[in-house]
Tab-separated table of C-alpha atoms in Angstrom:
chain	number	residue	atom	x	y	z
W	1	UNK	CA	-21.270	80.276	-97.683
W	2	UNK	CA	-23.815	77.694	-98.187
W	3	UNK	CA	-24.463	75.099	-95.652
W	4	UNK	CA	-25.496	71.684	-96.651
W	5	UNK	CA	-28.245	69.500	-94.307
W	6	UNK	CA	-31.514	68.043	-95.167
W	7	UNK	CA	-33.927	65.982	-92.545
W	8	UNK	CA	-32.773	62.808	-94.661
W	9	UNK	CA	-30.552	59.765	-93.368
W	10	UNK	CA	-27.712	61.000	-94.747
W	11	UNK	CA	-27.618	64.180	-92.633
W	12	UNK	CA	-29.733	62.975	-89.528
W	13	UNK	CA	-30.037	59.349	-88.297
W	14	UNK	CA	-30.582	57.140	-85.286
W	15	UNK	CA	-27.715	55.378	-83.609
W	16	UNK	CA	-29.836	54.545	-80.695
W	17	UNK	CA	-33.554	54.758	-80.216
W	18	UNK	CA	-32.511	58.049	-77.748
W	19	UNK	CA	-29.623	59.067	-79.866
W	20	UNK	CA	-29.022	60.840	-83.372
W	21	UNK	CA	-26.016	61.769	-85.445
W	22	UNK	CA	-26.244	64.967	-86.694
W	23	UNK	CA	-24.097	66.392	-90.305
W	24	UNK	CA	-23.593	68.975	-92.364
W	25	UNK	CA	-21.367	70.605	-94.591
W	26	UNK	CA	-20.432	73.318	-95.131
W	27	UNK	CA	-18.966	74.767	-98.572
W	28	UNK	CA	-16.733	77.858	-97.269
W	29	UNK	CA	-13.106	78.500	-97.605
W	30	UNK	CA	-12.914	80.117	-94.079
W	31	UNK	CA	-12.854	78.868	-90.769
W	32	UNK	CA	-16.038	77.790	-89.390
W	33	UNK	CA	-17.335	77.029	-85.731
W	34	UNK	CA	-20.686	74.994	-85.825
W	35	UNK	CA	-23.297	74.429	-83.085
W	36	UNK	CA	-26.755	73.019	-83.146
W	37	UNK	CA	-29.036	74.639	-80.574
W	38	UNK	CA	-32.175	71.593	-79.997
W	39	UNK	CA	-35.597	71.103	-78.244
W	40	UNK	CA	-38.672	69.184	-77.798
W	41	UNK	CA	-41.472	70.369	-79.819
W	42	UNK	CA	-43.787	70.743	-76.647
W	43	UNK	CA	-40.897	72.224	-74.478
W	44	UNK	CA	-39.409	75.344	-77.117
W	45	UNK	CA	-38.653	76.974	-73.978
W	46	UNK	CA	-36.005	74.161	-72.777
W	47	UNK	CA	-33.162	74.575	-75.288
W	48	UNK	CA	-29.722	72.437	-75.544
W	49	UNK	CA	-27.115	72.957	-77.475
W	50	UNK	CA	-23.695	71.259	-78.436
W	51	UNK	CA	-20.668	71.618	-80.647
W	52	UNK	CA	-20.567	70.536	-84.476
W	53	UNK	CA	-16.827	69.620	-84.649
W	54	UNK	CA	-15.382	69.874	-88.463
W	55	UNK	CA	-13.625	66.092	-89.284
W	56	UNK	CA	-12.507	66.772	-92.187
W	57	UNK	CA	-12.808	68.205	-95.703
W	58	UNK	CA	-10.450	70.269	-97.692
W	59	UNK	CA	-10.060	74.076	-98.775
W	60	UNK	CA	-13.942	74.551	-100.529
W	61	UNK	CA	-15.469	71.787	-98.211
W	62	UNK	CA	-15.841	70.973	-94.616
W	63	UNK	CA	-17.534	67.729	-93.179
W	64	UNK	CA	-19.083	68.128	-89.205
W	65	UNK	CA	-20.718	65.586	-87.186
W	66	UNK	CA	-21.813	65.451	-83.827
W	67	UNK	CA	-23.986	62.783	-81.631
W	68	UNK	CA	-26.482	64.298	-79.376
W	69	UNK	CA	-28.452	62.295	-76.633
W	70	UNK	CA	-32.005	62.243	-74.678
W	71	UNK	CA	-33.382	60.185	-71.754
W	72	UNK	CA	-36.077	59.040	-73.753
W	73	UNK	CA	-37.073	57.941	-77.129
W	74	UNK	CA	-35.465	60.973	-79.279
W	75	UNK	CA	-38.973	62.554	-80.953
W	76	UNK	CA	-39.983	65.619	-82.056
W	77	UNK	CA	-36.764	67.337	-81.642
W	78	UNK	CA	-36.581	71.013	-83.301
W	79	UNK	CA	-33.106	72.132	-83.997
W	80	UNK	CA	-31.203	74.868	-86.024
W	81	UNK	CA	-27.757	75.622	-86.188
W	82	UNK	CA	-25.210	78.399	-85.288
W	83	UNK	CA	-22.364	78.881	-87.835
W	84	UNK	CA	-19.556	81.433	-86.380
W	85	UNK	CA	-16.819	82.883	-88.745
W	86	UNK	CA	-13.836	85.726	-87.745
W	87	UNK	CA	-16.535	88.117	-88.559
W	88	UNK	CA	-20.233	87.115	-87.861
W	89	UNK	CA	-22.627	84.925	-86.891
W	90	UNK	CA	-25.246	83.710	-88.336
W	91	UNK	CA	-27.710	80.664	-88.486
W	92	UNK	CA	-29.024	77.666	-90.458
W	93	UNK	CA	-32.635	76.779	-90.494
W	94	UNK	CA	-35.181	75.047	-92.369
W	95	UNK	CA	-35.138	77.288	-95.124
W	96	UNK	CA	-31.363	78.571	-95.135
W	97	UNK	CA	-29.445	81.109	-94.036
W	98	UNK	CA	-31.062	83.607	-91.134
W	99	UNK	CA	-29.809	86.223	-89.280
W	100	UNK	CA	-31.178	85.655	-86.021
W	101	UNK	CA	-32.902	82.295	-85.048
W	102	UNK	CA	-34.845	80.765	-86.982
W	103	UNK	CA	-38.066	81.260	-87.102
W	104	UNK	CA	-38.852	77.295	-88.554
W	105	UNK	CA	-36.685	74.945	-87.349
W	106	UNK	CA	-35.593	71.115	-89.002
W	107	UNK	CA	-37.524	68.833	-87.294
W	108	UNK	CA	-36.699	64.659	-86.651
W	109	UNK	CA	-40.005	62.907	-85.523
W	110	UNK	CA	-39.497	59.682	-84.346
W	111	UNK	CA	-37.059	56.482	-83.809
W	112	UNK	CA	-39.147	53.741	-85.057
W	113	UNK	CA	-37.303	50.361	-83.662
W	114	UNK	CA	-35.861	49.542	-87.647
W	115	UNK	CA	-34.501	52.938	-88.173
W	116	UNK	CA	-31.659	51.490	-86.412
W	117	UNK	CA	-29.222	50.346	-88.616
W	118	UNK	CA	-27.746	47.001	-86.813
W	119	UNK	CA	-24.645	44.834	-88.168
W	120	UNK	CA	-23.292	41.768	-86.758
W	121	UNK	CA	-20.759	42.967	-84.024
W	122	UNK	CA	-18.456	40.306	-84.998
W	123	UNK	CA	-17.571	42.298	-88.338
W	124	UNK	CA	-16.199	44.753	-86.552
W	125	UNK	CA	-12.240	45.189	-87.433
W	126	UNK	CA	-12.021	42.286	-89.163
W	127	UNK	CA	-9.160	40.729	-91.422
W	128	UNK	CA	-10.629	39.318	-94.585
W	129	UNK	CA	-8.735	37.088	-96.590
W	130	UNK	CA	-9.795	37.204	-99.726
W	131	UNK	CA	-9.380	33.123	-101.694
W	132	UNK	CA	-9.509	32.425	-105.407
W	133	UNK	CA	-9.514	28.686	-104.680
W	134	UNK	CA	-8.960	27.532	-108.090
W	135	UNK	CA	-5.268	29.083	-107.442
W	136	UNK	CA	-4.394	29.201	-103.755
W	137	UNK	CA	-3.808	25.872	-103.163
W	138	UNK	CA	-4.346	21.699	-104.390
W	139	UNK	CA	-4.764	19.667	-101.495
W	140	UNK	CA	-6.903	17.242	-103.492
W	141	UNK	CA	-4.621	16.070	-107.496
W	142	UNK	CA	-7.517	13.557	-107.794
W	143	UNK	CA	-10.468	16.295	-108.426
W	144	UNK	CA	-7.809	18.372	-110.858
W	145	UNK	CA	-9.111	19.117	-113.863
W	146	UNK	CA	-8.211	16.859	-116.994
W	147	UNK	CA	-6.483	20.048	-118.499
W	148	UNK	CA	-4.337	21.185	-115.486
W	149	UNK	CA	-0.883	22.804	-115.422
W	150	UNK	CA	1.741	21.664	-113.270
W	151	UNK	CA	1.509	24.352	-110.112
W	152	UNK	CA	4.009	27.500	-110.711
W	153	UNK	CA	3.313	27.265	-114.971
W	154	UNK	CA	2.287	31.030	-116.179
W	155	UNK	CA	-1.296	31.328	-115.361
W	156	UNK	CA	-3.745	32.487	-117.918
W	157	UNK	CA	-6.953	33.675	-117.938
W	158	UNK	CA	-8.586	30.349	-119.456
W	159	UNK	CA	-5.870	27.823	-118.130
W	160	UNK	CA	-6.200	25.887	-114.535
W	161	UNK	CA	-4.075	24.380	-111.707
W	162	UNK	CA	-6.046	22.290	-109.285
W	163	UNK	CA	-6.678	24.649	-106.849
W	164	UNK	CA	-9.441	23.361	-104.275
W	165	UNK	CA	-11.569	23.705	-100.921
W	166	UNK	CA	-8.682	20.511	-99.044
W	167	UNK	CA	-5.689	22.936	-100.677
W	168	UNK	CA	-7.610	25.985	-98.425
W	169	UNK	CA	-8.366	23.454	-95.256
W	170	UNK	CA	-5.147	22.441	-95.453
W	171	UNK	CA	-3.455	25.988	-95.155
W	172	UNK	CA	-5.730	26.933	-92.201
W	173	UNK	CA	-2.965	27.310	-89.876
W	174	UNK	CA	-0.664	29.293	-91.967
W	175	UNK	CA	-3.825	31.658	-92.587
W	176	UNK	CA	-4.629	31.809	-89.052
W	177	UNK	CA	-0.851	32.753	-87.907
W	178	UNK	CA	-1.819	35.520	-90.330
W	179	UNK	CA	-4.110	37.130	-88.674
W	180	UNK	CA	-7.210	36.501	-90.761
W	181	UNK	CA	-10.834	36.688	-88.990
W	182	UNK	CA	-12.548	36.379	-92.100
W	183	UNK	CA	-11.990	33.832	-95.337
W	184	UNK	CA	-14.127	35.290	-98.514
W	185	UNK	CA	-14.066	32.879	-101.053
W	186	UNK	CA	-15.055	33.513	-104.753
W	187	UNK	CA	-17.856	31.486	-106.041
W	188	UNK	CA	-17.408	27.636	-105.283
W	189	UNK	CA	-20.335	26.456	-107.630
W	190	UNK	CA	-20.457	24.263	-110.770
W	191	UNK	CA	-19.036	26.293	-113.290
W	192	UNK	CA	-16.950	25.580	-116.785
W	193	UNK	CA	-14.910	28.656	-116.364
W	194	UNK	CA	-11.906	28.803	-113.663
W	195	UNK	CA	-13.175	31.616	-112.066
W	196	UNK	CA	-16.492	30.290	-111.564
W	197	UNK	CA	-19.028	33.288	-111.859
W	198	UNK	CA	-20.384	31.915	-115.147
W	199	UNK	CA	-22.271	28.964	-112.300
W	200	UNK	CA	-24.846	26.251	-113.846
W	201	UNK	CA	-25.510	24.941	-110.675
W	202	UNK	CA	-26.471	27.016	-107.401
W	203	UNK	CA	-26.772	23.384	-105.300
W	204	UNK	CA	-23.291	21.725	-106.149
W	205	UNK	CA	-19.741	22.622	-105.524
W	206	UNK	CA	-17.968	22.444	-108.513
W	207	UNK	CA	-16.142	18.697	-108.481
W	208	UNK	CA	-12.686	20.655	-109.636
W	209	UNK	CA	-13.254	22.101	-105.971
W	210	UNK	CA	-15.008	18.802	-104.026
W	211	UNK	CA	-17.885	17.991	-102.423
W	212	UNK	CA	-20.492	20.018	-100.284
W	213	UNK	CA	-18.772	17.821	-97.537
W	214	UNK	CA	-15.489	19.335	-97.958
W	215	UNK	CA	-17.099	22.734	-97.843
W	216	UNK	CA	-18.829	21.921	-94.660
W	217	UNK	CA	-15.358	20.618	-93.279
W	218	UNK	CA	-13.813	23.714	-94.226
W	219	UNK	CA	-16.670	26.170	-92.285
W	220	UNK	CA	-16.428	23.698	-89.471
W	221	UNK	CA	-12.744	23.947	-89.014
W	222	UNK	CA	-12.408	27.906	-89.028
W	223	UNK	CA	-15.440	27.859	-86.919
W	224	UNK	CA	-13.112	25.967	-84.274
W	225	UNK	CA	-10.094	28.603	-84.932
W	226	UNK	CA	-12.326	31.150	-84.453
W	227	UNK	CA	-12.678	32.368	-88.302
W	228	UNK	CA	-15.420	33.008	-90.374
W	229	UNK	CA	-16.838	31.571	-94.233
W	230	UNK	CA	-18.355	34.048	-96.292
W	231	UNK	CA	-18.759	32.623	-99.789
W	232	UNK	CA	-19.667	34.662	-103.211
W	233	UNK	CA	-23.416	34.754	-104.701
W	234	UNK	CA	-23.298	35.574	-107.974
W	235	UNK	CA	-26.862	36.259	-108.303
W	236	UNK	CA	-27.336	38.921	-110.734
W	237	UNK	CA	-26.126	36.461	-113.814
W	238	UNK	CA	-26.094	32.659	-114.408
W	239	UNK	CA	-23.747	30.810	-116.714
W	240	UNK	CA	-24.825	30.189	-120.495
W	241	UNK	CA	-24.794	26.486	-120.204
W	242	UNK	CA	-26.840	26.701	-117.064
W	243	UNK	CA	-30.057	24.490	-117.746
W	244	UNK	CA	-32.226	27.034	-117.249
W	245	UNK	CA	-30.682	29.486	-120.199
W	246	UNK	CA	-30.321	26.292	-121.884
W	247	UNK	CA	-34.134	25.217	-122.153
W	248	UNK	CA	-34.280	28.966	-123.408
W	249	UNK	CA	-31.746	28.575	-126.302
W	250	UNK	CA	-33.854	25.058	-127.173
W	251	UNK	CA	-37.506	25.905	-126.645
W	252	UNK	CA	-37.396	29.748	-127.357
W	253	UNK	CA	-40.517	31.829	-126.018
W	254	UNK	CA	-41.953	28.051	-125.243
W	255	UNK	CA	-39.237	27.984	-122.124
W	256	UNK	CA	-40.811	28.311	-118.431
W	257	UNK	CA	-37.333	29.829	-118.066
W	258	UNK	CA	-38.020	32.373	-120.942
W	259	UNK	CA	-39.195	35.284	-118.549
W	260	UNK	CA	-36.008	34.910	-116.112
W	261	UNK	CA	-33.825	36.598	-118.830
W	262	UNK	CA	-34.244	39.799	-120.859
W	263	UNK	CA	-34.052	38.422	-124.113
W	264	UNK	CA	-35.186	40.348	-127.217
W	265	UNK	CA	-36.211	38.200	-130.123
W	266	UNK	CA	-36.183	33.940	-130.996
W	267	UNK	CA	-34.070	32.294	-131.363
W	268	UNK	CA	-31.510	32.962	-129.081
W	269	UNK	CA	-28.100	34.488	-130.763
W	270	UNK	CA	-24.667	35.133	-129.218
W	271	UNK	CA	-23.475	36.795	-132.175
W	272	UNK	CA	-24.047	39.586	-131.113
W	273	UNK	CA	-25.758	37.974	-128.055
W	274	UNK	CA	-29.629	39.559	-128.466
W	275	UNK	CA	-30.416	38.964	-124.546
W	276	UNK	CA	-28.949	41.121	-121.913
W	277	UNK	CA	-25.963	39.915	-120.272
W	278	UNK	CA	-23.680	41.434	-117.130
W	279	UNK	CA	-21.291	43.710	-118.238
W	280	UNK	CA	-21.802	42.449	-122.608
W	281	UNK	CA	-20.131	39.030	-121.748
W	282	UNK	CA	-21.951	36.272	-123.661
W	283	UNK	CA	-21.953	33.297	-121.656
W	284	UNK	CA	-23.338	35.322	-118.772
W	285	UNK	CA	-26.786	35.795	-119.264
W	286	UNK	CA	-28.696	38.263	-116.579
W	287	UNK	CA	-31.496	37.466	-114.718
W	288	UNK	CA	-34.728	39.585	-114.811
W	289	UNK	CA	-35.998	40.076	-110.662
W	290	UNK	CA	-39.239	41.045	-111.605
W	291	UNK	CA	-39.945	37.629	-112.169
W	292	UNK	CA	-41.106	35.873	-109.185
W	293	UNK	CA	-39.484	32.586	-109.858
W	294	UNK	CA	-36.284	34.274	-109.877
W	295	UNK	CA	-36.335	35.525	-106.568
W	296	UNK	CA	-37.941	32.606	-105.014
W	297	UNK	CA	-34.998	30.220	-106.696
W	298	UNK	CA	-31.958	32.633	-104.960
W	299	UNK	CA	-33.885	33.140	-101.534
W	300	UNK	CA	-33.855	29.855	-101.707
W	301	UNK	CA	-29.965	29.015	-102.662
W	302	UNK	CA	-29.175	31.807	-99.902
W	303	UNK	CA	-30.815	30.246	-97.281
W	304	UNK	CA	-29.511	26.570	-98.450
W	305	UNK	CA	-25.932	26.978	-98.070
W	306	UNK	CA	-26.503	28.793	-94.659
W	307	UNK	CA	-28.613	25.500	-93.309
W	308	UNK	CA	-26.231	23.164	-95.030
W	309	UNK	CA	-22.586	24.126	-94.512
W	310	UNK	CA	-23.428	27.105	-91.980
W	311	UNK	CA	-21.497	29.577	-93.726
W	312	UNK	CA	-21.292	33.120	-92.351
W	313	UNK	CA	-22.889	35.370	-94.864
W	314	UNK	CA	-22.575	36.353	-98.233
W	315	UNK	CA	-20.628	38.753	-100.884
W	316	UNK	CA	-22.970	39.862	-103.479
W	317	UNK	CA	-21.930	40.365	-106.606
W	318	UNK	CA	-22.368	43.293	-108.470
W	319	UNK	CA	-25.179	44.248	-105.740
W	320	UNK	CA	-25.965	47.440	-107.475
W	321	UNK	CA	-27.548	45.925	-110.590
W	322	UNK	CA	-29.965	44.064	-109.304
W	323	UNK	CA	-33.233	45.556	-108.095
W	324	UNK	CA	-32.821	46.513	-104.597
W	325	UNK	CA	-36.221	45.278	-103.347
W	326	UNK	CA	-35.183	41.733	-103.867
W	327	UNK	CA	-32.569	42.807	-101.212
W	328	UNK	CA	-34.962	43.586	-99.186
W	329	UNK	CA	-36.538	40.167	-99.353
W	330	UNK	CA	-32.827	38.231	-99.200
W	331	UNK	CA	-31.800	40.202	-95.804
W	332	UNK	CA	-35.239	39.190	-94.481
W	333	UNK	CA	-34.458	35.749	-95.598
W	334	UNK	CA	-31.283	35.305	-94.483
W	335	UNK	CA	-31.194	37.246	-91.107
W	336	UNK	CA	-34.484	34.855	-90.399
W	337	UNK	CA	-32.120	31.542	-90.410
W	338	UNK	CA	-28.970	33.036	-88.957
W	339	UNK	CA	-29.483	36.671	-87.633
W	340	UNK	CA	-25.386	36.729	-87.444
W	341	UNK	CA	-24.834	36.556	-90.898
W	342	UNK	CA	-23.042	39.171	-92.839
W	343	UNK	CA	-24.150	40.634	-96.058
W	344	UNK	CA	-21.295	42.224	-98.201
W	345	UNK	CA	-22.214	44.001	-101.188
W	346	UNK	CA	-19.996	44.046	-104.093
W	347	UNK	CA	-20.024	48.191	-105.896
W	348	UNK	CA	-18.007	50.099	-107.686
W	349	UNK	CA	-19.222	53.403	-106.198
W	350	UNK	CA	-20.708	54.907	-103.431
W	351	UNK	CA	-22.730	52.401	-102.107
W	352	UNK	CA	-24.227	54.334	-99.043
W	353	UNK	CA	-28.084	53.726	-100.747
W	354	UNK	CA	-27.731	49.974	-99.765
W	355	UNK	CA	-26.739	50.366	-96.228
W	356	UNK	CA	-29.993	51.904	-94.719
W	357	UNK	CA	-30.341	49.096	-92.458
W	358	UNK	CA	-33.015	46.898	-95.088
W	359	UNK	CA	-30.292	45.321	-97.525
W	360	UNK	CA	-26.842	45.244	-97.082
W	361	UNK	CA	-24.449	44.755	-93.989
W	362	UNK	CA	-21.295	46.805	-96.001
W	363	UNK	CA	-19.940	47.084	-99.401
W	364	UNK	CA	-16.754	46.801	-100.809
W	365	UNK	CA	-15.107	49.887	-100.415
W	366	UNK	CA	-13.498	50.763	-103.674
W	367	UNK	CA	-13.688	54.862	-102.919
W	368	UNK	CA	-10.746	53.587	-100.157
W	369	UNK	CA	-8.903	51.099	-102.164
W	370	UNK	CA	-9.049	53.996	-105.187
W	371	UNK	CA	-8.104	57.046	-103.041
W	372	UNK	CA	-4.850	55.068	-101.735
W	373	UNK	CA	-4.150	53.777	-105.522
W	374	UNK	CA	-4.170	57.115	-106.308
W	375	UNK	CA	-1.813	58.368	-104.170
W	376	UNK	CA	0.742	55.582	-102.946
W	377	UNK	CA	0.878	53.971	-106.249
W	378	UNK	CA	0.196	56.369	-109.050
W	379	UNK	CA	0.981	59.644	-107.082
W	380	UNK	CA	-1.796	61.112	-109.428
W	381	UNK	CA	-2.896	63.375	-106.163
W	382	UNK	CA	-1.439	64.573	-103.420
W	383	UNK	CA	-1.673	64.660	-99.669
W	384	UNK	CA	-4.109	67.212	-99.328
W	385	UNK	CA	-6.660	65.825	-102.046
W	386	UNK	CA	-6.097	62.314	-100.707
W	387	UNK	CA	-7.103	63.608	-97.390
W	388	UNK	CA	-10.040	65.154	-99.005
W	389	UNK	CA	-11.032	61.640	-100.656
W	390	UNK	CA	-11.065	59.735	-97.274
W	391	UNK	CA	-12.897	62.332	-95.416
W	392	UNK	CA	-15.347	62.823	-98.408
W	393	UNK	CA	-15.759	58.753	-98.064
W	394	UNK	CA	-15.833	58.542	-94.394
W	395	UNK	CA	-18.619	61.138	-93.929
W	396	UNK	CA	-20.352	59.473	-97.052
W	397	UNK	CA	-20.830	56.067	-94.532
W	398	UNK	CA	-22.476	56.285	-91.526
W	399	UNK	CA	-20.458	55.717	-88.352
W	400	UNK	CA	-22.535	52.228	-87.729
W	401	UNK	CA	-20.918	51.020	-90.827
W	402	UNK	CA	-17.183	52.777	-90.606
W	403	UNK	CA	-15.818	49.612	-88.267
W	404	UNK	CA	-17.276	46.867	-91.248
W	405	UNK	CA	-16.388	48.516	-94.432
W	406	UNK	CA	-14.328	46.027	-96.875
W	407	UNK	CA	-11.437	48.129	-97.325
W	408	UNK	CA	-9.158	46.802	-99.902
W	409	UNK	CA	-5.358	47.704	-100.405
W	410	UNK	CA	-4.776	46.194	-103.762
């Protein structure tokens, strides 16, 4: 049997200042009863103890977690565990498996205020509603594009339809008779391409779309029907006609823009493209965060859009390439102006690194939306592995951030 706990946040963390969450796991195939046995450092004499119920897991696995609660400030707490099978017990200490108690314990030190992981409450069992505007709905022919199809042609990847921020105003009450708490809107910004992410300009709403008024109507309306606006900041790449890639494809090393890309030889080439660009698409060039200018330029469209149209947070895209200290500065940032806003990170995998309480406020969770693909749609596993999957995902996450995981269906 080998039992599975380290004095690290993802085994032992604060949910108040006088209460922890205690896990472990446990790789066995037997049944196993789990208790932890605690005490203050200057009171070893004084010893509590509680049960370590099993949530989940499957036949090789188990997953326990427990809360356990002091009058004070929870510091210097020792604790070890007792593990119980149909034959024995034994227990689990700092340095593994013991026979009788340990003789050194795992120790937690101290709740320092910002170990507490804290999320806006109001994310809490949401419905998001996720809006592609350029196809949801035209509430505005005289913005469509010069090139648009009448609405209901085939869609393409490259073609458009008109789609725009009065088409999503307009169908507030139909999304609101829905159920929806949240509206998540892919990126709104000037941008040639009809989804947008390839933006040349963080400050204007793309005309296909409107105006920054019409945004600022649209926030201002849900606000009333009690929704929120989160819109999508594609901050990890910029478009190739952007001005500042641009002035690099003219001006070469010359560019003040030169050292916001990672660009390896001049002149510029797309052919193959000899800069690096998010995930080897051409026209969208990625931005280098170790430059200062960089980060000073997106702290400063985050915060802009909050002041101006008083949207309700942010989705990051692809939130896992970008150096996570900028994060750190962005949730600082952000949280300063509006300490209610939500930041939603866009990743592919387990994102439980960004959700220590100092960048993101959730991710997106893919491990759900692939576990459930898996099973109701390709029937690639069965009940007991998918069980396995959303245990494995749910003990992954801390409890804090269980209620405001983006769980996707499709």
């Amino acid at each position: 049997m080998v039992v599975l706990h380290e004095t690290t946040r993802e085994y032992i963390f604060a949910v108040k200042r006088n209460r922890l969450h205690i896990r472990l796991q446990i790789l066995n195939d037997s049944a196993v009863k789990c208790r932890i046995f605690y005490c203050k450092r200057l009171h070893p004499d004084i010893v509590f103890s509680s049960a370590v119920p099993c949530v989940g897991g499957d036949a090789s696995r188990k997953y326990y977690e427990c809360d356990i609660e002091f009058q004070e400030t929870a510091q210097y707490i020792q604790y070890y565990f007792e593990l119980e099978t149909q034959d024995k017990i034994f227990y689990w200490g700092r340095n593994g498996h013991e026979a009788a108690k340990p003789g050194c314990c795992f120790e937690y030190l101290c709740t320092a205020e910002f170990d507490i992981v804290e999320i806006p409450e109001w994310a809490n069992g949401t419905s998001w509603y996720q809006i592609f505007p350029e196809r949801f709905y035209n509430g505005d022919p005289s913005n469509d594009p010069a090139d648009a199809q009448p609405w209901g042609t085939a869609p393409t990847r490259e073609n458009h339809f008109g789609g725009d921020l009065a088409g999503i105003t307009q169908k507030l009450p139909y999304l609101q008779e829905l159920g929806i708490d949240v509206l998540y809107l892919t990126p709104v910004f000037a941008a040639p391409a009809n989804h947008k992410y390839d933006t040349v300009d963080y400050y204007s709403i793309d005309p296909a779309f409107g105006t920054t008024q019409d945004l600022i109507e649209l926030v201002r309306l849900c606000h009333s029907r009690g929704m929120k606006v989160v819109l999508d900041g594609v901050f990890n790449h910029i478009g190739y006609h952007s001005p500042q890639f641009q002035d690099v494809v003219e001006k070469g090393a010359a560019s003040e823009y030169a050292d916001w890309f990672y660009i390896y030889g001049f002149p510029v080439q797309t052919e193959p493209p000899n800069y690096d660009c998010v995930g080897f698409y051409k026209w969208m060039p990625k931005l280098r965060y170790k430059t200062k200018a960089v980060r000073d330029f997106f702290l400063s469209v985050g915060r802009y859009w909050i002041e101006t149209a008083d949207i309700d947070g942010w989705r990051l895209d692809v939130a896992d390439e970008i150096d996570y200290t900028f994060w750190h500065e962005f949730r600082r940032e952000i949280k300063s102006v509006k300490p209610e806003a939500f930041l939603l990170a866009e990743t592919w995998k387990d994102g439980r690194d960004m959700l220590r309480g100092d960048q993101m406020d959730s991710v997106m969770n893919y491990l759900f939306r692939d576990a459930l693909v898996d099973f109701f749609a390709k029937r690639d596993i069965d009940a007991a592995a998918f069980e396995h999957r959303i245990s494995q995902m749910l003990f992954g996450y801390s409890k804090i951030i269980r209620p405001a995981l983006y769980n996707t269906i499709g």
